[in-house]
XYZ file of C-alpha atoms in Angstrom:
450
model
C 91.647 -50.437 99.299
C 90.009 -47.101 100.062
C 88.169 -45.026 97.502
C 90.858 -42.358 97.626
C 93.251 -44.823 95.994
C 90.996 -45.296 92.983
C 92.694 -43.492 90.097
C 89.982 -42.461 87.631
C 90.508 -41.239 84.097
C 89.567 -37.563 83.965
C 87.034 -36.056 81.572
C 89.971 -34.633 79.595
C 91.491 -38.129 79.460
C 88.210 -39.463 78.079
C 88.273 -36.805 75.369
C 91.750 -37.992 74.354
C 90.504 -41.564 74.130
C 87.418 -40.547 72.150
C 89.585 -38.502 69.782
C 91.801 -41.480 68.957
C 89.771 -42.512 65.941
C 91.794 -41.121 63.062
C 94.359 -42.683 60.759
C 97.141 -41.230 62.922
C 97.048 -42.102 66.636
C 96.785 -39.491 69.403
C 100.416 -39.905 70.422
C 103.086 -37.397 71.440
C 106.620 -37.540 72.766
C 110.126 -36.162 72.535
C 113.586 -36.846 71.158
C 116.338 -36.525 73.767
C 119.750 -36.022 72.168
C 122.420 -37.482 74.464
C 126.169 -36.962 74.722
C 127.408 -40.489 75.469
C 131.009 -40.406 74.215
C 133.026 -43.547 73.539
C 132.449 -46.909 75.128
C 128.725 -46.334 75.516
C 126.789 -49.379 76.698
C 123.126 -48.952 75.658
C 121.925 -51.578 78.141
C 123.117 -49.366 81.020
C 120.843 -46.543 79.876
C 117.887 -48.915 79.596
C 118.645 -50.070 83.130
C 118.793 -46.436 84.297
C 115.343 -45.803 82.796
C 113.905 -48.870 84.510
C 115.324 -47.760 87.862
C 113.483 -44.442 87.597
C 110.068 -45.834 86.616
C 108.783 -46.136 90.233
C 108.805 -42.316 90.355
C 106.443 -42.274 87.343
C 103.550 -44.617 88.283
C 101.648 -44.014 85.041
C 104.425 -45.651 82.989
C 103.665 -48.979 84.679
C 99.882 -48.653 84.581
C 97.240 -49.392 81.993
C 93.756 -47.981 81.664
C 90.846 -50.412 82.049
C 87.103 -50.083 81.712
C 84.927 -50.849 84.720
C 81.551 -52.636 85.016
C 78.375 -50.733 84.174
C 77.422 -48.258 86.874
C 80.915 -48.119 88.348
C 81.976 -44.809 86.830
C 84.776 -43.766 84.528
C 87.683 -46.077 83.515
C 90.512 -46.456 86.020
C 94.291 -46.725 85.966
C 95.704 -49.942 87.471
C 99.221 -51.339 87.874
C 100.251 -53.732 85.101
C 101.413 -56.847 86.927
C 102.939 -58.142 83.685
C 105.033 -55.038 83.034
C 108.351 -55.744 81.283
C 110.799 -52.998 80.358
C 111.852 -54.977 77.264
C 108.325 -54.573 75.867
C 108.664 -50.799 75.997
C 112.307 -49.926 75.271
C 114.220 -51.100 72.215
C 117.793 -50.438 71.048
C 118.411 -49.654 67.372
C 121.344 -48.379 65.347
C 120.900 -45.011 63.642
C 120.077 -45.319 59.922
C 122.548 -43.842 57.472
C 123.514 -41.120 57.175
C 123.768 -40.663 60.951
C 122.389 -37.426 62.364
C 119.226 -35.655 63.494
C 117.393 -36.143 60.177
C 117.700 -39.932 60.456
C 116.716 -39.825 64.129
C 113.569 -37.898 63.177
C 112.721 -40.583 60.606
C 112.799 -43.205 63.349
C 110.747 -40.920 65.601
C 108.123 -40.426 62.881
C 107.697 -44.187 62.568
C 107.260 -44.574 66.325
C 104.737 -41.757 66.632
C 102.681 -43.065 63.732
C 102.548 -46.674 65.032
C 99.576 -47.214 67.318
C 100.399 -48.311 70.868
C 98.684 -51.492 72.133
C 96.052 -50.694 74.769
C 96.574 -53.903 76.765
C 99.744 -52.515 78.369
C 101.108 -49.135 79.569
C 100.674 -46.647 76.747
C 104.255 -45.698 75.935
C 107.338 -46.904 74.130
C 110.915 -45.705 73.693
C 113.703 -46.375 71.257
C 117.358 -45.807 72.112
C 119.176 -44.921 68.900
C 122.923 -45.503 68.970
C 125.708 -44.261 66.692
C 123.986 -40.989 65.908
C 127.376 -39.388 65.203
C 129.752 -37.147 67.112
C 129.675 -39.348 70.201
C 125.924 -39.032 70.463
C 122.841 -41.168 70.942
C 119.144 -40.354 70.948
C 116.313 -41.515 73.153
C 112.909 -41.269 71.444
C 109.991 -41.472 73.895
C 106.412 -41.748 72.610
C 103.271 -41.961 74.735
C 99.531 -41.790 74.196
C 98.007 -38.388 74.904
C 95.739 -39.965 77.537
C 98.835 -40.775 79.594
C 99.914 -37.143 79.911
C 99.531 -33.726 78.361
C 102.479 -31.498 77.492
C 103.172 -30.337 81.042
C 102.844 -33.923 82.235
C 105.414 -34.918 79.625
C 107.867 -32.450 81.162
C 107.261 -34.099 84.535
C 108.142 -37.458 82.994
C 111.349 -35.982 81.571
C 112.291 -34.524 84.955
C 111.638 -37.857 86.691
C 113.760 -39.759 84.180
C 116.570 -37.336 84.975
C 116.056 -37.826 88.720
C 117.464 -40.349 91.151
C 116.637 -44.072 91.009
C 113.746 -45.111 93.229
C 112.057 -48.254 94.507
C 108.373 -49.088 94.981
C 108.054 -52.270 97.070
C 104.249 -52.161 96.760
C 104.222 -52.676 92.974
C 102.026 -54.097 91.614
C 99.048 -52.978 93.673
C 95.803 -54.930 93.377
C 92.886 -53.197 91.715
C 89.721 -52.084 93.514
C 86.749 -54.417 93.871
C 83.458 -53.864 92.056
C 81.848 -52.752 95.314
C 84.563 -50.172 95.963
C 84.194 -48.845 92.427
C 80.413 -48.599 92.722
C 80.587 -46.740 96.055
C 83.245 -44.366 94.717
C 81.156 -43.723 91.593
C 78.110 -42.938 93.735
C 80.105 -40.432 95.793
C 81.423 -38.897 92.581
C 77.857 -38.411 91.299
C 76.966 -36.586 94.503
C 80.037 -34.387 94.175
C 79.063 -33.676 90.566
C 75.806 -32.107 91.762
C 77.695 -29.716 94.059
C 80.026 -28.840 91.186
C 77.138 -28.042 88.822
C 77.316 -24.219 89.203
C 81.037 -24.148 88.383
C 80.473 -26.597 85.504
C 77.819 -24.305 84.016
C 80.168 -21.327 84.381
C 82.895 -23.336 82.662
C 80.486 -24.193 79.843
C 79.697 -20.496 79.405
C 83.420 -19.741 79.221
C 83.783 -22.490 76.599
C 81.068 -20.894 74.482
C 82.916 -17.563 74.665
C 86.225 -19.197 73.712
C 84.839 -21.241 70.818
C 82.186 -18.808 69.616
C 84.288 -16.884 67.057
C 85.565 -20.104 65.463
C 82.047 -21.524 65.233
C 80.624 -18.345 63.694
C 83.350 -17.563 61.129
C 85.224 -20.255 59.265
C 88.516 -19.702 57.416
C 88.500 -19.985 53.630
C 89.252 -23.378 52.151
C 92.965 -24.031 51.721
C 95.501 -26.813 51.303
C 96.181 -26.618 55.055
C 92.986 -28.655 55.509
C 92.990 -31.975 53.694
C 92.302 -35.475 55.059
C 95.595 -36.944 56.226
C 96.965 -40.465 56.342
C 99.070 -42.324 58.884
C 102.571 -41.343 57.745
C 104.355 -38.330 59.250
C 107.572 -36.382 58.686
C 109.348 -34.078 61.122
C 111.597 -31.068 60.599
C 113.076 -28.670 63.152
C 113.963 -25.006 63.543
C 116.054 -23.753 66.485
C 116.712 -20.263 67.833
C 118.538 -18.839 70.859
C 116.054 -18.331 73.700
C 117.576 -15.028 74.853
C 117.083 -13.611 71.369
C 113.406 -14.567 71.387
C 113.047 -13.241 74.937
C 114.533 -9.914 73.860
C 112.041 -9.638 71.033
C 109.112 -10.579 73.240
C 110.094 -8.082 75.937
C 110.419 -5.264 73.428
C 106.857 -5.860 72.184
C 105.240 -6.598 75.570
C 104.702 -10.120 74.269
C 105.640 -13.684 75.197
C 107.939 -16.257 73.634
C 104.806 -18.022 72.401
C 103.618 -14.817 70.695
C 106.915 -14.483 68.828
C 106.715 -18.082 67.638
C 103.048 -17.801 66.641
C 103.774 -14.663 64.638
C 106.624 -16.368 62.788
C 104.522 -19.466 62.081
C 101.581 -17.549 60.621
C 103.951 -15.532 58.443
C 105.630 -18.711 57.196
C 102.289 -20.377 56.417
C 101.163 -17.272 54.530
C 104.302 -17.416 52.378
C 103.904 -21.159 51.790
C 100.302 -20.741 50.690
C 101.305 -17.878 48.393
C 103.814 -20.207 46.708
C 100.917 -22.630 46.263
C 98.916 -19.812 44.604
C 96.617 -19.449 47.608
C 95.786 -16.327 49.589
C 95.601 -16.180 53.388
C 95.449 -12.915 55.318
C 94.861 -14.765 58.586
C 95.500 -18.267 59.939
C 93.253 -19.957 62.511
C 95.539 -21.629 65.044
C 94.467 -23.992 67.812
C 96.516 -22.990 70.858
C 96.418 -25.090 74.058
C 96.142 -23.359 77.430
C 96.763 -25.549 80.475
C 94.619 -25.249 83.583
C 97.642 -26.089 85.715
C 101.051 -24.482 85.887
C 102.995 -27.639 86.691
C 102.588 -31.362 87.111
C 104.259 -34.094 89.100
C 105.198 -37.474 87.661
C 103.017 -39.038 90.345
C 99.888 -37.356 88.971
C 99.787 -37.138 85.190
C 96.779 -37.150 82.873
C 95.323 -34.197 80.982
C 94.315 -30.773 82.250
C 94.299 -28.485 79.256
C 92.027 -27.074 76.613
C 92.512 -25.504 73.207
C 91.366 -22.118 71.964
C 91.131 -21.400 68.221
C 92.677 -18.003 67.509
C 92.421 -16.131 64.215
C 95.886 -14.588 63.883
C 97.272 -12.156 61.291
C 99.653 -13.657 58.748
C 100.721 -10.662 56.643
C 102.266 -7.251 57.022
C 105.297 -5.949 58.864
C 106.668 -8.617 61.263
C 106.792 -6.211 64.219
C 103.222 -5.018 63.675
C 102.053 -8.608 63.234
C 103.729 -9.584 66.521
C 102.007 -6.708 68.328
C 98.651 -7.866 66.973
C 99.265 -11.505 67.929
C 100.277 -10.469 71.466
C 97.050 -8.500 71.860
C 94.911 -11.422 70.697
C 96.554 -13.982 72.974
C 96.470 -11.542 75.911
C 92.698 -11.323 75.547
C 92.339 -15.100 75.217
C 94.228 -15.703 78.464
C 91.603 -13.787 80.433
C 89.134 -16.637 80.064
C 89.310 -19.785 82.187
C 92.225 -22.024 81.062
C 91.016 -25.316 79.608
C 87.353 -24.276 79.612
C 86.904 -25.355 75.987
C 86.972 -29.016 77.013
C 83.625 -28.474 78.784
C 82.060 -28.257 75.333
C 84.507 -30.194 73.153
C 84.830 -33.213 75.456
C 81.156 -34.262 75.523
C 80.781 -33.320 71.863
C 83.735 -35.442 70.726
C 82.632 -38.393 72.861
C 79.124 -38.214 71.383
C 80.467 -38.085 67.812
C 82.719 -41.058 68.530
C 79.838 -43.038 70.025
C 77.597 -42.562 66.988
C 80.452 -43.159 64.539
C 80.708 -39.635 63.118
C 83.915 -38.406 64.767
C 86.196 -39.437 61.897
C 83.967 -37.706 59.360
C 83.958 -34.556 61.477
C 87.746 -34.259 61.872
C 88.326 -35.142 58.209
C 86.095 -32.278 57.042
C 86.224 -29.672 59.836
C 86.931 -26.062 58.927
C 87.287 -24.589 62.394
C 91.086 -24.556 62.643
C 93.957 -24.738 60.163
C 96.893 -25.784 62.349
C 97.944 -26.613 65.899
C 100.739 -24.893 67.823
C 101.709 -26.114 71.308
C 104.400 -24.376 73.362
C 106.082 -25.584 76.546
C 108.700 -24.021 78.776
C 111.173 -26.756 79.568
C 114.034 -26.807 82.089
C 116.836 -24.337 81.437
C 119.461 -26.330 83.335
C 120.939 -29.283 81.483
C 119.466 -32.634 82.495
C 121.226 -35.976 82.653
C 119.840 -39.503 82.421
C 121.970 -42.189 83.995
C 124.882 -39.764 84.006
C 124.668 -38.911 80.291
C 123.884 -35.241 79.470
C 120.758 -34.372 77.491
C 122.138 -31.805 75.038
C 118.875 -31.087 73.173
C 115.184 -31.938 73.313
C 112.896 -32.035 70.261
C 109.147 -32.118 71.031
C 106.987 -34.523 69.023
C 103.269 -34.289 68.320
C 101.076 -34.927 65.298
C 97.839 -33.418 64.108
C 94.929 -35.662 63.210
C 92.024 -35.338 60.821
C 92.473 -32.831 58.006
C 95.229 -30.652 59.523
C 98.193 -31.248 57.231
C 100.920 -29.564 59.293
C 101.293 -28.717 62.991
C 103.954 -27.293 65.282
C 105.375 -28.141 68.712
C 107.606 -25.686 70.556
C 109.890 -26.353 73.527
C 112.492 -24.198 75.227
C 115.336 -26.135 76.826
C 118.735 -25.110 78.083
C 118.771 -21.725 76.329
C 117.352 -22.897 72.974
C 113.863 -22.713 71.491
C 113.195 -25.731 69.269
C 110.219 -25.783 66.918
C 109.322 -29.137 65.430
C 107.146 -29.223 62.325
C 105.029 -32.345 61.808
C 103.363 -33.004 58.471
C 101.693 -35.662 56.398
C 104.209 -36.033 53.534
C 101.422 -36.745 51.043
C 99.352 -33.625 51.772
C 102.316 -31.392 52.697
C 105.189 -32.497 50.435
C 106.930 -29.112 50.762
C 107.756 -29.436 54.465
C 111.404 -28.552 53.873
C 110.330 -25.355 52.158
C 108.076 -24.491 55.100
C 111.014 -25.050 57.446
C 113.089 -22.573 55.409
C 110.293 -20.010 55.456
C 109.858 -20.391 59.216
C 113.592 -19.899 59.773
C 113.427 -16.740 57.685
C 110.382 -15.363 59.532
C 111.849 -16.130 62.948
C 115.173 -14.575 62.023
C 113.451 -11.533 60.550
C 111.312 -10.692 63.577
C 114.082 -11.315 66.122
C 116.795 -9.577 64.083
C 114.681 -6.441 63.653
C 113.965 -6.340 67.371
C 117.599 -6.800 68.367
C 118.581 -4.116 65.870
C 115.996 -1.817 67.446
C 117.434 -2.428 70.900
C 120.930 -1.635 69.613
C 119.689 1.653 68.119
C 118.007 2.562 71.401
C 121.208 1.927 73.321
C 123.250 4.131 70.959
C 120.714 6.959 71.092
C 121.883 9.895 73.277
C 119.965 10.470 76.513
C 118.417 13.920 77.040
C-alpha cells in the first residue's frame, strides 16, 4: 500500500470527535419521505441501499487510532460490515404520519452510535400513510458534514455499483510512520497559510469573545432527549423575497428565525433585541461520496430580532455579506485545537454546558431541485436532522429540495417545552416576510411606467 492510499482523519474530523462529549451525541442525518404505493416490499429497498454502498466508501469504513508517532487516526474498511447491523425495518407508530416519523428519528439521533463499526444507521419506516414510507438516516458528524451528507443522498439515488477490492487491508505501522513524517514536513511549508487562517479565525470569533449575549432561557444545560418539528415554504417565494432585498435564501430564513425567537422569549417574559446565531460556512462548494469528512467552520453572528421584517432582513443580509468576506471555515483553526485541549483535560463538557458565546445554531444547505429516487421509489420530501449540544436548547436545520424549503427545529423537550409554539411563531414570521415582499412585487408590477 502506498502512502497516498492512507485516509487520515482531518483536523476538522478530530474536532468533531473531541466535541462528542455531551449528553447528546454529535450526530446528524435526514428523513427521506418516499412514495412507495401498494405492494411495497421493504427488503427490496434495503437491498437497493446495500447495492449503492460501494459508491460511498465511508459507509463501510470505521475510524481507528494508530500507534504513537504514526499521525492522526485513519479510516479503514470494516471487514465485518453487515448491512443488517445498520438498517432496520419498523412499522410507523400510531397515528401514522410525519409527526410519528419524527419521533422515531429523534430516538435514532439521540442514541449514540457504536464506534467499533461504521458510524451510521438507518431505519426504514413502513405504513406511514397515503402509500408512503420513510427512510431515516443518521450518521456521526465525523463521517460527513452537511455538504457531505448531500453527496451521500445523491449516491444512494444513483446506480448500483460493485467494489471487488472490498475490504482493503490497512496500512502497516511503517507505512503510517513514513506518511506521518512526510505530513510533518508538509505542515512546516503550510505554516504561513496556517498563521493567516488563525488570524482570520480571530477576526471571525473576536466579536463573540468580546461581547456576550444576555442570559436567557435559550442557554440551559440540555439532556439526551430531543424533539423535532418542521416548517415548510415554497422555494420560489423565498427566492423572490431574497432577490428583492439583495439577500440570500439563508438570510430570509435567519431573519425569520431571529424574529420567532424574539417572540418566544417575549412570551417567556424575557427581552432579546438581538440573537447570536452560529452559522456554518463551508470551505468547499461540493463534495463527492468518495471523499467525505468535514470541511466547514462556524461563525457566530449577532443578528437583529426586532423591528419591521423587511428592515430586519436588510440588516441580516448586510451582516452575513460581511461575514462571507473572510476565509470560509477559518474558525476551526482556533476552535479545533481549543476544543481538543478542553476535551483532553476534561473541561469540554463544563465549557459547552455554561458557554455564553452563542444562543442557537442554524445550518442551511441547498439540496437537489430535481426529484430523486432510491431503488425506483421517488423521494417526495427531505427533512434535515441535527441536534445542538451543551446548553443550546433549540437549533435549526434548513434544506431546500425539489422546490420546497424545509426548516427542522430540534429541541430538548425539558428545556424547550414550547417547541410547538416556536414552530407556529416561525411559520408566522416566514409568512410575514415573504408575503410582504411578494405584495411589494405585485405593487411594482401594477405601477405605471414613466
